[in-house]
CSV table of N, CA and C in Angstrom, one decimal:
chain,number,residue,atom,x,y,z
A,52,MET,N,96.7,117.5,122.9
A,52,MET,CA,98.0,118.0,123.7
A,52,MET,C,99.0,117.9,122.4
A,53,LEU,N,99.9,118.6,122.3
A,53,LEU,CA,101.4,119.0,121.5
A,53,LEU,C,102.3,118.4,122.5
A,54,LEU,N,103.2,117.6,121.7
A,54,LEU,CA,104.3,117.3,122.2
A,54,LEU,C,105.4,118.4,122.3
A,55,PRO,N,106.4,118.5,123.1
A,55,PRO,CA,107.6,119.5,123.0
A,55,PRO,C,108.4,119.3,122.0
A,56,HIS,N,108.9,120.3,121.2
A,56,HIS,CA,109.7,120.5,119.8
A,56,HIS,C,110.7,120.8,120.9
A,57,ARG,N,111.9,119.6,120.3
A,57,ARG,CA,113.1,119.8,120.6
A,57,ARG,C,113.7,120.2,119.6
A,58,GLY,N,115.5,120.7,119.6
A,58,GLY,CA,116.5,120.7,118.8
A,58,GLY,C,116.2,119.9,118.1
A,59,ARG,N,117.2,119.5,116.8
A,59,ARG,CA,117.3,117.9,116.2
A,59,ARG,C,118.3,117.2,116.6
A,60,SER,N,117.7,116.0,116.7
A,60,SER,CA,118.9,115.0,117.3
A,60,SER,C,119.8,114.3,116.3
A,61,GLY,N,120.9,114.0,116.7
A,61,GLY,CA,121.9,113.4,116.1
A,61,GLY,C,121.5,111.9,115.8
A,62,ALA,N,120.6,111.4,116.5
A,62,ALA,CA,120.3,110.2,116.5
A,62,ALA,C,119.9,109.6,115.2
A,63,PRO,N,120.2,108.3,114.9
A,63,PRO,CA,120.1,108.0,113.6
A,63,PRO,C,118.8,107.2,113.6
A,64,LEU,N,118.0,107.3,112.4
A,64,LEU,CA,116.2,107.1,112.2
A,64,LEU,C,116.2,105.6,112.0
A,65,SER,N,115.2,105.3,112.6
A,65,SER,CA,114.8,103.8,112.3
A,65,SER,C,114.4,103.8,110.6
A,66,PRO,N,114.6,102.3,110.4
A,66,PRO,CA,114.0,102.0,109.2
A,66,PRO,C,112.8,102.5,108.6
A,67,LYS,N,111.6,102.6,110.2
A,67,LYS,CA,110.2,103.2,109.8
A,67,LYS,C,110.4,104.5,109.6
A,68,GLY,N,111.2,105.2,110.5
A,68,GLY,CA,111.1,106.9,110.7
A,68,GLY,C,111.7,107.0,109.4
A,69,ALA,N,112.8,106.7,108.8
A,69,ALA,CA,113.4,106.8,107.0
A,69,ALA,C,112.1,106.8,106.3
A,70,ASP,N,111.1,105.6,106.4
A,70,ASP,CA,110.1,105.7,105.2
A,70,ASP,C,109.0,106.9,105.6
A,71,LEU,N,108.7,107.1,106.8
A,71,LEU,CA,108.1,108.3,107.1
A,71,LEU,C,108.3,109.5,106.7
A,72,LEU,N,110.1,110.0,107.0
A,72,LEU,CA,110.3,111.1,106.5
A,72,LEU,C,110.4,111.1,104.9
A,73,ARG,N,110.2,110.2,104.2
A,73,ARG,CA,110.3,110.2,102.7
A,73,ARG,C,108.8,110.4,102.3
A,74,ILE,N,107.7,110.3,103.0
A,74,ILE,CA,106.5,110.3,102.6
A,74,ILE,C,106.4,111.7,102.9
A,75,ILE,N,107.3,112.3,104.3
A,75,ILE,CA,106.4,113.5,104.7
A,75,ILE,C,107.3,114.6,103.3
A,76,ASN,N,108.5,114.2,103.1
A,76,ASN,CA,109.1,115.1,102.2
A,76,ASN,C,108.8,114.9,100.4
A,77,ASP,N,107.9,114.2,100.5
A,77,ASP,CA,107.2,113.9,99.1
A,77,ASP,C,106.2,115.0,98.8
A,78,PRO,N,107.0,116.2,97.6
A,78,PRO,CA,106.0,117.6,97.5
A,78,PRO,C,104.5,117.0,97.5
A,79,GLY,N,104.2,115.8,96.7
A,79,GLY,CA,102.9,115.6,96.3
A,79,GLY,C,102.2,114.9,97.2
A,80,THR,N,102.7,114.8,98.3
A,80,THR,CA,102.1,114.2,99.7
A,80,THR,C,101.8,115.1,100.2
A,81,THR,N,100.4,115.7,101.1
A,81,THR,CA,100.5,116.4,102.3
A,81,THR,C,100.1,115.8,103.5
A,82,VAL,N,100.7,115.8,104.4
A,82,VAL,CA,100.9,115.1,105.5
A,82,VAL,C,100.0,116.2,106.7
A,83,PHE,N,99.1,115.4,107.2
A,83,PHE,CA,98.6,116.1,108.5
A,83,PHE,C,98.3,115.7,109.8
A,84,LEU,N,98.3,116.4,110.9
A,84,LEU,CA,98.0,115.6,112.1
A,84,LEU,C,96.8,116.4,112.4
A,85,THR,N,95.9,115.3,113.0
A,85,THR,CA,94.2,116.1,113.6
A,85,THR,C,94.3,115.3,114.8
A,86,VAL,N,94.1,116.5,115.8
A,86,VAL,CA,93.8,116.1,116.9
A,86,VAL,C,92.6,116.2,117.3
A,87,HIS,N,91.8,115.0,118.0
A,87,HIS,CA,90.2,115.2,118.3
A,87,HIS,C,90.5,116.1,119.3
A,88,ALA,N,89.0,116.4,119.7
A,88,ALA,CA,88.2,116.5,120.9
A,88,ALA,C,88.7,115.9,122.2
A,89,GLY,N,88.6,114.6,121.8
A,89,GLY,CA,89.1,114.1,123.0
A,89,GLY,C,90.4,113.5,123.4
A,90,GLY,N,91.4,113.9,122.7
A,90,GLY,CA,92.9,114.1,123.2
A,90,GLY,C,93.7,113.1,121.9
A,91,ARG,N,92.6,112.2,121.2
A,91,ARG,CA,93.1,111.3,120.1
A,91,ARG,C,93.9,112.0,118.7
A,92,ARG,N,95.4,111.6,118.8
A,92,ARG,CA,96.0,111.8,117.8
A,92,ARG,C,96.3,111.6,116.6
A,93,ARG,N,96.3,111.7,115.0
A,93,ARG,CA,96.2,110.9,114.2
A,93,ARG,C,97.0,111.6,113.2
A,94,TYR,N,98.1,110.7,112.6
A,94,TYR,CA,98.7,111.6,111.4
A,94,TYR,C,98.4,110.8,109.9
A,95,SER,N,98.1,111.5,109.1
A,95,SER,CA,97.4,110.8,107.7
A,95,SER,C,97.8,111.7,106.3
A,96,TYR,N,97.4,111.0,105.5
A,96,TYR,CA,97.7,111.9,104.2
A,96,TYR,C,96.5,111.2,103.2
A,97,TRP,N,96.4,112.1,102.3
A,97,TRP,CA,95.3,111.4,101.2
A,97,TRP,C,96.1,111.0,99.9
A,98,LYS,N,95.5,109.6,99.8
A,98,LYS,CA,96.8,108.6,98.9
A,98,LYS,C,95.6,108.8,97.4
A,99,PRO,N,95.9,109.2,96.7
A,99,PRO,CA,95.2,109.4,95.3
A,99,PRO,C,95.3,108.4,94.2
A,100,PHE,N,93.9,108.0,93.9
A,100,PHE,CA,93.7,106.5,92.9
A,100,PHE,C,94.6,106.4,92.0
A,101,ASP,N,95.3,104.8,92.2
A,101,ASP,CA,96.5,104.8,91.0
A,101,ASP,C,95.8,103.4,89.8
A,102,ALA,N,95.4,104.4,88.9
A,102,ALA,CA,94.8,103.4,87.9
A,102,ALA,C,95.4,102.0,87.7
A,103,ALA,N,97.3,102.2,87.8
A,103,ALA,CA,97.6,101.1,87.2
A,103,ALA,C,97.3,99.8,88.1
A,104,THR,N,97.1,100.7,90.0
A,104,THR,CA,97.1,99.2,90.9
A,104,THR,C,95.8,98.8,91.4
A,105,GLY,N,94.7,100.1,90.8
A,105,GLY,CA,93.2,100.0,91.4
A,105,GLY,C,93.2,100.1,92.4
A,106,GLN,N,94.4,100.8,93.0
A,106,GLN,CA,94.1,101.3,94.7
A,106,GLN,C,94.1,102.6,95.0
A,107,GLY,N,93.7,103.1,96.1
A,107,GLY,CA,93.9,104.4,96.1
A,107,GLY,C,92.9,105.3,96.6
A,108,SER,N,92.7,106.6,96.6
A,108,SER,CA,91.8,107.1,96.9
A,108,SER,C,90.8,107.1,98.0
A,109,CYS,N,91.6,107.4,99.3
A,109,CYS,CA,91.8,107.1,100.3
A,109,CYS,C,92.4,107.9,101.6
A,110,TYR,N,92.3,107.9,103.0
A,110,TYR,CA,93.1,108.4,103.5
A,110,TYR,C,94.1,107.5,104.3
A,111,VAL,N,95.1,107.5,104.6
A,111,VAL,CA,96.2,106.6,104.9
A,111,VAL,C,97.0,106.9,106.4
A,112,ALA,N,96.7,106.2,107.2
A,112,ALA,CA,97.2,106.7,108.6
A,112,ALA,C,98.2,106.3,108.8
A,113,LEU,N,99.1,106.9,109.6
A,113,LEU,CA,100.7,107.1,109.8
A,113,LEU,C,100.9,106.8,111.0
A,114,PRO,N,101.8,106.0,111.5
A,114,PRO,CA,101.6,105.3,113.0
A,114,PRO,C,102.4,106.5,113.6
A,115,THR,N,101.4,106.8,115.0
A,115,THR,CA,101.5,107.9,115.6
A,115,THR,C,102.3,107.9,116.4
A,116,ALA,N,103.0,107.2,116.9
A,116,ALA,CA,104.1,106.8,117.9
A,116,ALA,C,105.3,107.4,117.1
A,117,GLU,N,105.4,106.6,115.9
A,117,GLU,CA,106.7,107.0,115.0
A,117,GLU,C,106.8,108.4,114.8
A,118,CYS,N,105.4,109.0,114.1
A,118,CYS,CA,105.6,110.4,114.4
A,118,CYS,C,105.8,111.5,115.1
A,119,ASP,N,105.3,110.8,116.3
A,119,ASP,CA,105.8,111.8,117.3
A,119,ASP,C,106.9,111.9,117.8
A,120,ALA,N,107.7,110.8,117.6
A,120,ALA,CA,109.3,110.5,117.5
A,120,ALA,C,109.9,111.3,116.8
A,121,LEU,N,109.8,111.5,115.5
A,121,LEU,CA,110.1,112.7,114.4
A,121,LEU,C,109.8,114.0,114.7
A,122,HIS,N,108.6,114.3,115.6
A,122,HIS,CA,108.0,115.6,115.8
A,122,HIS,C,109.2,115.6,117.0
A,123,SER,N,109.6,114.9,118.1
A,123,SER,CA,110.0,115.3,119.5
A,123,SER,C,111.6,115.3,119.1
A,124,SER,N,112.1,115.0,118.3
A,124,SER,CA,113.4,114.9,118.0
A,124,SER,C,113.5,115.8,117.0
A,125,GLY,N,112.6,116.6,116.4
A,125,GLY,CA,113.0,118.1,115.6
A,125,GLY,C,113.1,117.7,114.3
A,126,ARG,N,112.8,116.4,113.5
A,126,ARG,CA,112.9,116.0,112.3
A,126,ARG,C,111.4,116.5,111.5
A,127,ILE,N,110.8,116.7,112.1
A,127,ILE,CA,109.1,117.1,111.7
A,127,ILE,C,108.7,118.3,112.2
A,128,ALA,N,108.0,119.2,111.9
A,128,ALA,CA,107.7,120.6,112.5
A,128,ALA,C,106.0,120.4,112.1
A,129,LEU,N,105.3,121.3,113.0
A,129,LEU,CA,103.9,121.5,112.7
A,129,LEU,C,103.5,123.0,112.5
A,130,GLY,N,102.7,123.0,111.3
A,130,GLY,CA,102.2,124.3,110.7
A,130,GLY,C,101.1,125.0,111.7
A,131,GLU,N,100.4,126.0,111.5
A,131,GLU,CA,99.6,126.5,112.2
A,131,GLU,C,98.3,125.9,112.2
A,132,PRO,N,97.6,125.6,113.3
A,132,PRO,CA,96.8,125.1,113.6
A,132,PRO,C,95.1,125.4,113.1
A,133,VAL,N,94.3,124.8,112.5
A,133,VAL,CA,93.1,125.0,112.0
A,133,VAL,C,92.2,124.5,113.1
A,134,VAL,N,91.7,125.2,113.5
A,134,VAL,CA,90.5,124.7,114.9
A,134,VAL,C,89.0,124.6,114.6
A,135,ASP,N,88.5,123.6,114.8
A,135,ASP,CA,86.8,123.9,114.6
A,135,ASP,C,86.6,122.8,116.0
A,136,PRO,N,85.2,122.9,116.1
A,136,PRO,CA,85.0,122.1,117.7
A,136,PRO,C,85.1,121.3,117.7
A,137,ALA,N,85.5,119.8,116.9
A,137,ALA,CA,86.0,118.6,117.5
A,137,ALA,C,87.0,118.4,117.1
A,138,LYS,N,87.8,119.2,116.4
A,138,LYS,CA,89.4,118.8,116.2
A,138,LYS,C,90.2,119.9,116.0
A,139,THR,N,91.5,119.7,116.2
A,139,THR,CA,92.4,121.0,115.5
A,139,THR,C,93.2,120.1,114.6
A,140,THR,N,93.6,120.6,113.3
A,140,THR,CA,94.7,120.0,112.4
A,140,THR,C,95.6,120.7,112.0
A,141,TYR,N,96.9,119.9,111.9
A,141,TYR,CA,98.0,120.9,111.6
A,141,TYR,C,98.8,120.6,110.2
A,142,ARG,N,99.4,121.1,109.4
A,142,ARG,CA,100.0,120.3,108.7
A,142,ARG,C,101.6,119.9,108.7
A,143,VAL,N,101.7,119.1,108.5
A,143,VAL,CA,103.2,118.6,109.1
A,143,VAL,C,104.4,118.3,107.6
A,144,ARG,N,105.4,118.9,108.4
A,144,ARG,CA,106.5,119.5,107.3
A,144,ARG,C,107.8,119.1,107.8
A,145,PRO,N,108.7,118.6,107.1
A,145,PRO,CA,110.2,118.1,107.1
A,145,PRO,C,110.5,119.1,107.9
A,146,VAL,N,111.3,119.2,108.5
A,146,VAL,CA,112.7,120.4,108.8
A,146,VAL,C,113.8,120.1,108.3
A,147,ARG,N,114.2,121.7,107.5
A,147,ARG,CA,115.3,121.1,106.6
A,147,ARG,C,116.3,122.2,107.3
A,148,THR,N,117.6,120.9,107.2
A,148,THR,CA,118.6,121.2,107.6
A,148,THR,C,119.5,121.9,106.8
A,149,PRO,N,120.1,123.0,107.3
A,149,PRO,CA,121.2,123.6,106.2
A,149,PRO,C,122.6,122.9,106.1
A,150,SER,N,122.9,123.1,104.6
A,150,SER,CA,124.1,122.3,104.0
A,150,SER,C,125.3,122.1,104.6
A,151,ALA,N,126.3,121.7,104.3
A,151,ALA,CA,127.5,121.5,105.0
A,151,ALA,C,128.4,123.3,104.8
A,152,SER,N,127.8,123.5,103.8
A,152,SER,CA,128.7,125.1,103.6
A,152,SER,C,127.6,126.1,104.1
A,153,GLN,N,126.4,125.8,104.3
A,153,GLN,CA,125.7,127.1,104.8
A,153,GLN,C,126.0,126.6,106.7
A,154,ARG,N,126.3,125.9,107.3
A,154,ARG,CA,126.7,125.6,108.3
A,154,ARG,C,128.1,126.0,108.8
A,155,ALA,N,129.3,125.8,107.6
A,155,ALA,CA,130.3,126.0,108.2
A,155,ALA,C,130.2,128.0,107.9
A,156,ALA,N,129.5,128.5,107.1
A,156,ALA,CA,129.4,129.7,107.0
A,156,ALA,C,128.6,130.4,108.6
A,157,GLN,N,127.6,129.6,108.7
A,157,GLN,CA,127.1,130.3,110.4
A,157,GLN,C,128.0,130.1,111.2
A,158,ARG,N,129.0,129.4,111.3
A,158,ARG,CA,130.1,129.0,112.6
A,158,ARG,C,131.1,130.4,112.2
A,159,TRP,N,131.5,130.7,110.8
A,159,TRP,CA,132.5,131.2,110.7
A,159,TRP,C,131.7,132.6,111.3
A,160,SER,N,130.3,133.2,110.7
A,160,SER,CA,129.6,134.3,111.0
A,160,SER,C,129.7,134.7,112.7
A,161,ARG,N,129.7,133.6,113.4
A,161,ARG,CA,129.1,133.9,114.8
A,161,ARG,C,130.7,133.8,115.3
A,162,ALA,N,131.7,133.4,114.7
A,162,ALA,CA,133.0,133.6,115.2
A,162,ALA,C,133.9,134.9,115.0
A,163,ALA,N,133.0,135.6,114.0
A,163,ALA,CA,133.8,136.7,113.7
A,163,ALA,C,133.4,138.1,114.6
């Protein structure tokens, strides 16, 4: 079951939400939502091996409730589903907001 997507809210982010958005915005990190046949949902990404720390080379799970809150507030969006019998997988992307000048231009064009 997917959560309904609402327009982006102006509510401030929690520190955890801001950290999650930094991960999702990182072009080197691809975040996915996997919805299993039983309904279990998991947001995750692959963390490559870091020779300096000796850590990585594993999947990292993200907090589902926080990611669902980002999705329902319109801060992240889901891509096209990839469906197989056991699960459905979605690519998670940040929602880009227009710059102040783009918003002003949009308001001006609607007023004209």
